[in-house]
Coordinates of C-alpha atoms in Angstrom, one line a residue:
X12 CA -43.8 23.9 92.5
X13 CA -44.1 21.7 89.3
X14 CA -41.4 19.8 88.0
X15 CA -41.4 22.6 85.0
X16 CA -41.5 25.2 86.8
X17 CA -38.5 24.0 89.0
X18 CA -36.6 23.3 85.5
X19 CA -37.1 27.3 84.6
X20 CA -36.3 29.0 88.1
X21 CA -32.6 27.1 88.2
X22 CA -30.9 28.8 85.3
X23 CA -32.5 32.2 87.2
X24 CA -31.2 31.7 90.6
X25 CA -27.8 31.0 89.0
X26 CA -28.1 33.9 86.6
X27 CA -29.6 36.1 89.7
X28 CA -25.8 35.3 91.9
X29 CA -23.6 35.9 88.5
X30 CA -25.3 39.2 88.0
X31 CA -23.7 41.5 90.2
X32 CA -21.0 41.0 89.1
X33 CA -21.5 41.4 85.4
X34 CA -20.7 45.1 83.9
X35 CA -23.1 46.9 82.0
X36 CA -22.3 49.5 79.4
X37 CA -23.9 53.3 80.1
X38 CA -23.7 55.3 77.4
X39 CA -22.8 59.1 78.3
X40 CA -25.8 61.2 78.2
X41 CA -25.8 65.0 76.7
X42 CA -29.7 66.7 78.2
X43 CA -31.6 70.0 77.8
X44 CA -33.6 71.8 75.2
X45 CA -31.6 72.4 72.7
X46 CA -28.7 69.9 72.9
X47 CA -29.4 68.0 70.1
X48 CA -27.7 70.6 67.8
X49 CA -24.6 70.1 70.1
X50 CA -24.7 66.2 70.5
X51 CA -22.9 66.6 66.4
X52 CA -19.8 68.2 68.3
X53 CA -19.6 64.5 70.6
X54 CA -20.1 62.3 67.8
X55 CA -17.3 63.9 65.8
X56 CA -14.6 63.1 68.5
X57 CA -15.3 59.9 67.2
X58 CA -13.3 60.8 63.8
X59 CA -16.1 59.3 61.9
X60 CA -16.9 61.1 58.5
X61 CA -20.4 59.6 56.9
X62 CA -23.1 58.6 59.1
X63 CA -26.2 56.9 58.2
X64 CA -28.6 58.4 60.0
X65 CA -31.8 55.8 60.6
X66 CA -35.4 57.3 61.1
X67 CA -39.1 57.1 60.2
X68 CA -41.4 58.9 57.6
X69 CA -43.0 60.6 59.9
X70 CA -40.0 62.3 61.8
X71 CA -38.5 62.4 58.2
X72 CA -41.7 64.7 57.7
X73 CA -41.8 66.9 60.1
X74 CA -38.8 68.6 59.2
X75 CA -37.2 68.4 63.2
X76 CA -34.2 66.3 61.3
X77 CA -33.2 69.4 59.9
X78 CA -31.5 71.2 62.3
X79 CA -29.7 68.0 63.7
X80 CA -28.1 67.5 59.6
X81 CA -27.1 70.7 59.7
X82 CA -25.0 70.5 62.6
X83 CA -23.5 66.9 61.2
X84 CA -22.4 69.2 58.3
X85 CA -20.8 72.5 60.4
X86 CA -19.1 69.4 62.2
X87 CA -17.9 67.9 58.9
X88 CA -19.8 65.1 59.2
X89 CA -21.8 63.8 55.8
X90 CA -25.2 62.7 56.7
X91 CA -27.3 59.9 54.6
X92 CA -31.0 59.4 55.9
X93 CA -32.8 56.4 55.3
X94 CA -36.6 57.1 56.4
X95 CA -38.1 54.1 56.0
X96 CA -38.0 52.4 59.1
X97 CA -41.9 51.1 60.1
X98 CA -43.7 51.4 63.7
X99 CA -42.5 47.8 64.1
X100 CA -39.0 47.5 62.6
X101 CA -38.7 44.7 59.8
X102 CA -36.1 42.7 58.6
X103 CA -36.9 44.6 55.0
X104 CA -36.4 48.1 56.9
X105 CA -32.7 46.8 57.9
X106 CA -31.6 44.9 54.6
X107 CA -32.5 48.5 52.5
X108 CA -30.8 50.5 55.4
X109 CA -27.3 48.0 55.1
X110 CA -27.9 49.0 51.5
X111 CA -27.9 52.8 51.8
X112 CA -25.0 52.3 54.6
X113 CA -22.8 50.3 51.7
X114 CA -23.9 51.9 48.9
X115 CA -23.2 55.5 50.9
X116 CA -19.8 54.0 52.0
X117 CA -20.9 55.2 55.7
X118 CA -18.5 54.7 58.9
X119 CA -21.1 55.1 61.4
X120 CA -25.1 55.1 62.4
X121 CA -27.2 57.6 64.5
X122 CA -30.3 56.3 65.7
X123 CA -33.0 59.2 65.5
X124 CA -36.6 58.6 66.3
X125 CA -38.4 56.3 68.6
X126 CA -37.6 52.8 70.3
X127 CA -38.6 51.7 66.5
X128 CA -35.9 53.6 64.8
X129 CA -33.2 52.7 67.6
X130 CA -34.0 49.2 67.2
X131 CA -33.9 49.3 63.8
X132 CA -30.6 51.0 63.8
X133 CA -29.5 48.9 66.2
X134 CA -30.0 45.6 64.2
X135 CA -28.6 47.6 61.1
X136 CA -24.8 48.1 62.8
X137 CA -25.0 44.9 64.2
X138 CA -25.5 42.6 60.8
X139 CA -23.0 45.4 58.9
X140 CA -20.0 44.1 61.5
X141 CA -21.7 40.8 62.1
X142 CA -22.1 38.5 59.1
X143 CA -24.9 36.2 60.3
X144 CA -28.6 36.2 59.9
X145 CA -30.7 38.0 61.7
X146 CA -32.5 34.7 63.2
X147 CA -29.2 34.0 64.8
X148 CA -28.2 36.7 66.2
X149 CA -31.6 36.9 67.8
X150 CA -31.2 35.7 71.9
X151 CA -28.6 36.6 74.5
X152 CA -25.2 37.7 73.2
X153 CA -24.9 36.2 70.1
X154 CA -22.7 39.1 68.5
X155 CA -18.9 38.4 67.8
X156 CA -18.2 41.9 66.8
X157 CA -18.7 45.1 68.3
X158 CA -20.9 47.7 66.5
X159 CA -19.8 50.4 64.1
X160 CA -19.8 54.0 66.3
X161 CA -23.5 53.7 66.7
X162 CA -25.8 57.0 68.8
X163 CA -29.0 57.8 69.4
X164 CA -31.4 60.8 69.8
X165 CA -34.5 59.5 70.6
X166 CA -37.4 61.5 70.0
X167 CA -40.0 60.0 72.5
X168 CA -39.3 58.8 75.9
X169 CA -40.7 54.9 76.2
X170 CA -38.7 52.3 74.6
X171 CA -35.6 53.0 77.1
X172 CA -33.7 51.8 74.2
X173 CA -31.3 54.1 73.8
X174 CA -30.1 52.7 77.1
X175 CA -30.8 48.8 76.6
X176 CA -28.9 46.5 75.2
X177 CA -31.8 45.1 73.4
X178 CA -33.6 45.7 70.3
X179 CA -36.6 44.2 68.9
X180 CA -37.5 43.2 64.9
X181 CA -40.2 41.6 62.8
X182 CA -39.8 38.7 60.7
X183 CA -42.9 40.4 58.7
X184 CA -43.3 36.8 56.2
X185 CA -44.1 34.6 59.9
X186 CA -45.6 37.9 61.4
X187 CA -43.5 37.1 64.7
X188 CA -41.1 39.5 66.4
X189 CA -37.8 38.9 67.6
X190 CA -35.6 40.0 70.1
X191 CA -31.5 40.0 70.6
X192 CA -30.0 41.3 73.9
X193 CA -26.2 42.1 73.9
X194 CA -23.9 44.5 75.3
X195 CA -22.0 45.8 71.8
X196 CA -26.1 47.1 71.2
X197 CA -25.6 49.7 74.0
X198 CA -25.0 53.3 71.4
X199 CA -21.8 55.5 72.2
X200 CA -23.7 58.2 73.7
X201 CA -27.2 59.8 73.8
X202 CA -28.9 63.1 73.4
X203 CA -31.9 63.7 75.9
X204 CA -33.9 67.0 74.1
X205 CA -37.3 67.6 75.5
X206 CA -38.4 70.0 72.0
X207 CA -37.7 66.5 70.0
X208 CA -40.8 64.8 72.1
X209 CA -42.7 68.4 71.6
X210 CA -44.6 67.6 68.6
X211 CA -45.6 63.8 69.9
X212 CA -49.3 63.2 69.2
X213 CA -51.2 62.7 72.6
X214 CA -51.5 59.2 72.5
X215 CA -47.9 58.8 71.0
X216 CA -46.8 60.1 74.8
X217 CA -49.2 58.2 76.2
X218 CA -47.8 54.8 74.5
X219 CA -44.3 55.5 74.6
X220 CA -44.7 56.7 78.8
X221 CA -46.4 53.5 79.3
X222 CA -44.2 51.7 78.0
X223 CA -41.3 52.8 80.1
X224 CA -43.7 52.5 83.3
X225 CA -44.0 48.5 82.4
X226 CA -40.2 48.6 81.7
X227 CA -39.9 50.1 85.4
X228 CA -42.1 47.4 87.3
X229 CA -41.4 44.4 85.7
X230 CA -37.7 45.2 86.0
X231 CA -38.9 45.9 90.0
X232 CA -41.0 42.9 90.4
X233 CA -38.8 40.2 89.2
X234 CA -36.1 38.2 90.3
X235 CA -33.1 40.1 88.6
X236 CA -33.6 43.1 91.7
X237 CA -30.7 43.9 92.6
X238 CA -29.6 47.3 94.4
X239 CA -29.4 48.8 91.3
X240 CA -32.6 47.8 89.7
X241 CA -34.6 48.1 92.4
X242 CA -33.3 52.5 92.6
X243 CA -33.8 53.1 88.9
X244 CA -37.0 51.1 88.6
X245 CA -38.5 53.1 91.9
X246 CA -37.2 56.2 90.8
X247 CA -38.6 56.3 87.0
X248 CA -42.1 54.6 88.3
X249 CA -42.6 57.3 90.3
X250 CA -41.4 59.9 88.1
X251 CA -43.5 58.5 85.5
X252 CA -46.5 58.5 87.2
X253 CA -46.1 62.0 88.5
X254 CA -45.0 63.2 85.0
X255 CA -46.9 61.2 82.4
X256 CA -49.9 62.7 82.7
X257 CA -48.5 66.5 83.0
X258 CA -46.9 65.5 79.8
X259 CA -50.4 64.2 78.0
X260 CA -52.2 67.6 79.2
X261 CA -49.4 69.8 77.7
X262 CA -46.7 69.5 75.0
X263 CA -45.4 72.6 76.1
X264 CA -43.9 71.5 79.4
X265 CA -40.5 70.9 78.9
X266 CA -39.7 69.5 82.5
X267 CA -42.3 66.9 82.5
X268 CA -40.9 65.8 79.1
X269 CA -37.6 65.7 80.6
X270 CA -38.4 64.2 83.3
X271 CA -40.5 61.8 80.9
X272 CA -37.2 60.7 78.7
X273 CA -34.9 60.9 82.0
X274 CA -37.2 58.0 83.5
X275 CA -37.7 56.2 80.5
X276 CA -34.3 56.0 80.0
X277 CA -33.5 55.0 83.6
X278 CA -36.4 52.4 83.4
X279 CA -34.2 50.5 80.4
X280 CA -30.9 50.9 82.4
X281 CA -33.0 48.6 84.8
X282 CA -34.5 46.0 82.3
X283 CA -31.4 45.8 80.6
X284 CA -29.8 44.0 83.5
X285 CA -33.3 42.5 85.5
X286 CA -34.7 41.8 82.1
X287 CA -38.8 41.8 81.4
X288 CA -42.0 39.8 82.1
X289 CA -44.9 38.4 80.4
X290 CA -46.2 41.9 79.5
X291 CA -43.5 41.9 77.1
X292 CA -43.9 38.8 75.8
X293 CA -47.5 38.4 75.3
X294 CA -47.0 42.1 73.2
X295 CA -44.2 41.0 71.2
X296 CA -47.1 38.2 70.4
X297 CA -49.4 40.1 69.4
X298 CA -47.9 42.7 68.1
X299 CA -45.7 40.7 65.8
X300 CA -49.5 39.1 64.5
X301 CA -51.0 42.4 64.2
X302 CA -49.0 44.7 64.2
X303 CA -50.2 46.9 67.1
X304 CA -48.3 49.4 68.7
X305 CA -46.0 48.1 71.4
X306 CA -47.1 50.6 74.0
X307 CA -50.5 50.0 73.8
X308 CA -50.2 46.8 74.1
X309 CA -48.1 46.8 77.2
X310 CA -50.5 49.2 78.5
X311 CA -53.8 47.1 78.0
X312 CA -51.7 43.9 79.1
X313 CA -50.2 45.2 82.8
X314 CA -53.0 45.2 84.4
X315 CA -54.0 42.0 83.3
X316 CA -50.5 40.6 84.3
X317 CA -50.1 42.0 88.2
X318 CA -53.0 41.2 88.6
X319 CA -52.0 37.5 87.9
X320 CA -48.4 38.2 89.9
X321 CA -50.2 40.4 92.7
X322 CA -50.3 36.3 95.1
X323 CA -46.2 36.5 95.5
X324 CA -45.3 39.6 94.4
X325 CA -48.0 42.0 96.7
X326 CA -45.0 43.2 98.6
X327 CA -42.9 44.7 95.8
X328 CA -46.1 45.9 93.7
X329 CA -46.8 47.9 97.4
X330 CA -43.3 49.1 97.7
X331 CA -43.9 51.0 94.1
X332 CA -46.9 52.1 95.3
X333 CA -45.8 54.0 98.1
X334 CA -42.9 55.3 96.4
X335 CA -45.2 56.9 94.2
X336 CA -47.6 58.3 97.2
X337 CA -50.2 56.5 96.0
X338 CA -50.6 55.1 99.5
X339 CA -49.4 55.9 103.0
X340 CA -48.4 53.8 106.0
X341 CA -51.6 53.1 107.3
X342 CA -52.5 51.0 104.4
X343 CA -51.6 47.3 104.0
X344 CA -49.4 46.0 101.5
X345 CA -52.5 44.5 99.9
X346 CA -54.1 48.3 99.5
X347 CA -50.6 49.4 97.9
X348 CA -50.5 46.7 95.7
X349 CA -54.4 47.2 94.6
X350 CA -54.0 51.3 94.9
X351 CA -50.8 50.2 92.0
X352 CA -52.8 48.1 89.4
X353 CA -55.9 50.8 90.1
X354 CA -53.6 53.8 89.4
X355 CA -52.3 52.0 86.1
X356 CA -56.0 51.2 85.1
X357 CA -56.8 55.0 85.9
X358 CA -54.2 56.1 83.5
X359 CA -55.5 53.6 80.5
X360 CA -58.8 55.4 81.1
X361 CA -57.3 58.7 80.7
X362 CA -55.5 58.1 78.1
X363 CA -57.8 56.4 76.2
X364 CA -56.1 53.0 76.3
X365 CA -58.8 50.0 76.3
X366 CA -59.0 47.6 78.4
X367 CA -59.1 44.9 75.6
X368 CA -57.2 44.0 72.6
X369 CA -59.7 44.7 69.5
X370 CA -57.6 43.4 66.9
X371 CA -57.6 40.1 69.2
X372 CA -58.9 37.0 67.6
X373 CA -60.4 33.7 69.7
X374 CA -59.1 31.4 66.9
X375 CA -55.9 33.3 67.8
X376 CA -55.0 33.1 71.5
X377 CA -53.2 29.2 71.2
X378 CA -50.5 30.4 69.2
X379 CA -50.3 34.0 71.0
X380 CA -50.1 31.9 73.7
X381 CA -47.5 29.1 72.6
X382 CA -45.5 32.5 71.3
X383 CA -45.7 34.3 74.6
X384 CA -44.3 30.9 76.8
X385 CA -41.6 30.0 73.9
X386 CA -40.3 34.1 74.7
X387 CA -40.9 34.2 78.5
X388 CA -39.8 31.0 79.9
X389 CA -37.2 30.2 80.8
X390 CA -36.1 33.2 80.3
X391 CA -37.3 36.0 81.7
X392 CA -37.0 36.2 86.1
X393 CA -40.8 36.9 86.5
X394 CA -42.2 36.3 89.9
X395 CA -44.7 34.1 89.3
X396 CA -44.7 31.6 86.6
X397 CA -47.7 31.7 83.7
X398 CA -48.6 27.8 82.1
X399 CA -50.4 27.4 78.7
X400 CA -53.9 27.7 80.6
X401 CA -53.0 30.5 82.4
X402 CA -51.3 31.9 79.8
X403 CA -54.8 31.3 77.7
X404 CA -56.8 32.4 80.0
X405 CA -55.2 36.1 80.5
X406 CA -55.6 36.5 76.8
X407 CA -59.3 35.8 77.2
X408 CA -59.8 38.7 79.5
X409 CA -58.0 40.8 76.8
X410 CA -60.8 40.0 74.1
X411 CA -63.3 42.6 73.6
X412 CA -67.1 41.8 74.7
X413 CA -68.2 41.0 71.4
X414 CA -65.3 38.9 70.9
X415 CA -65.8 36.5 73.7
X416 CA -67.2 33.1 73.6
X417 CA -70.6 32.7 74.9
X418 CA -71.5 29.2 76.2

């Protein structure tokens, strides 16, 4: 092991015996068709009167916020809706929703959309108790103040934010993406209702479910596996893979989109205390440059990245993999670990995920890559640590055949 890479796993191993013993919030959780009319009754025991309630055009839209407003009301609760929040949350998205929150004279915020509305929710009731820029609240714990009474309903089951204490923005002038991790982050309490993810487009699910399957395994493969982790991450993996596709096929089955949010939100109860990997961090790179959807990115990049971990981490990658049946006893932990990345590849293809990055640029990949280290390391407990050439090269398999350099 380099001298560098020695530097980066010290702070881990001392992190990995502190974090036992650290507590976790785990916000109480309200599930079943339906329950999102009820979840109003929970958040007025609260006492709060005028909540700003944080979502996207789209769901703004599609008219499934109506319902929810109208049981704020019967519950004497005033709702004010900013719908402006983009597909990757920007620092413009949360200075006009502080504004409407002020200007509104609101007591409280309801998250209610996907991981991009939480996190932009998220960031919201953090600067309106925490009087710092966003830049520095951006790392590990950097909030003095806990959050105004802050919920969620999310309507698509990926992000796991609604369990996390992390969230996710875009400085949109430098086009890089930034992430803060903190325990005030964690909402209240949550609202799981299949009918919300109902009207997701196919591919949507398909973003959002493989998104919360990369959340699973690189919570499972790292270094941060504790007891904990290691349950929730095999659990939702498997339910995931069982589910996701039932989910895809039909918007009408309730259970497997249950089951689908249920996972994904047991997947970001385990990254929130083993943390991520590269896949995260090489598609906060590029999807802070181009502004790609996070799932698809993560989907496109975990192959890529087990296959680059698969040398010291082929025994937990098999572990998953027989969870998940995709292998019995008779095969070696090098057939799990293979069946694994070759299920996950599978799925892509199903879904219609590439294999490739199109909006991926040669004269790109240095400063993806430089972006992708700065996040990762030291930081994040993968199990096998990426350098600049590795780093470099893994983006080059991510280029689309056109794309590559021919010498």
């Amino acid at each position: 092991m380099t001298l560098p890479k020695i530097v980066y796993r010290l702070p881990q191993y001392t992190a990995r015996v502190a974090l036992p013993l650290m507590k976790f919030p785990e916000p109480p959780t309200l599930k079943g068709a339906g329950m999102v009319t009820r979840f109003p009754e929970v958040i007025a025991t609260t006492g709060i009167r005028r909540v700003l309630v944080v979502c996207g055009p789209t769901v703004y839209a599609s008219g499934m916020l109506s319902p929810f407003l109208d049981a704020l009301e019967a519950n004497g609760i005033v709702p004010v809706v900013f719908h402006g929040v983009s597909p990757n949350p920007t620092f413009k998205n949360v200075y006009a929703a502080i504004e409407m929150y002020q200007s509104h004279f609101c007591d409280s915020v309801v998250a209610f959309g996907g991981g991009s509305a939480i996190d932009c929710a998220k960031i919201t009731a953090a600067k309106i108790t925490n009087d710092k820029p966003i830049e520095r609240m951006a790392g590990l714990f950097r909030l003095a103040h806990r959050l105004p009474p802050f919920f969620a309903v999310p309507t698509t089951a990926g992000s796991g934010s609604e369990a996390s204490i992390a969230a996710v923005v875009t400085n949109e002038e430098r086009h890089k993406k930034l992430k803060m991790a903190d325990a005030k982050l964690c909402p209240l309490a949550v609202v799981l209702d299949p009918e919300l993810t109902r009207s997701m487009p196919a591919d949507v699910t398909a973003y959002a479910g493989m998104d919360a399957l990369t959340h699973a395994v690189e919570a499972y493969i790292g270094l941060f596996d504790t007891p904990y982790v290691r349950e929730k991450s095999l659990d939702a993996s498997r339910r995931i893979l069982a589910a996701l596709p039932k989910a895809f096929d039909d918007p009408d089955d309730l259970d497997a989109r249950l089951t689908m949010q249920e996972a994904a939100m047991d997947a970001g109860k385990a990254f929130t205390r083993a943390m991520v990997g590269y896949v995260h961090a090489i598609a906060h790179a590029v999807g802070g440059l181009y502004n790609l959807s996070h799932g698809l990115a993560c989907a496109a990049i975990l192959p890529r990245v087990l296959a680059f971990s698969k040398p010291v981490a082929t025994q937990k990658l098999a572990e998953l993999a027989y969870n998940a049946e995709l292998g019995g006893p008779e095969c070696s932990d090098e057939e799990l670990a293979d069946a694994l990345i070759a299920e996950i590849e599978a799925m892509n293809r199903r879904f219609g995920i590439p294999q490739t990055l199109d909006a991926l640029r040669v004269e790109d990949i240095p400063e993806l890559a430089r972006l992708a280290l700065a996040e990762a390391n030291p930081v994040y407990p993968v199990p096998r640590i990426m350098d600049y050439n590795d780093c470099i090269e893994l983006l080059g398999k991510l280029l689309p055949e056109d794309k590559t350099p021919r010498y």
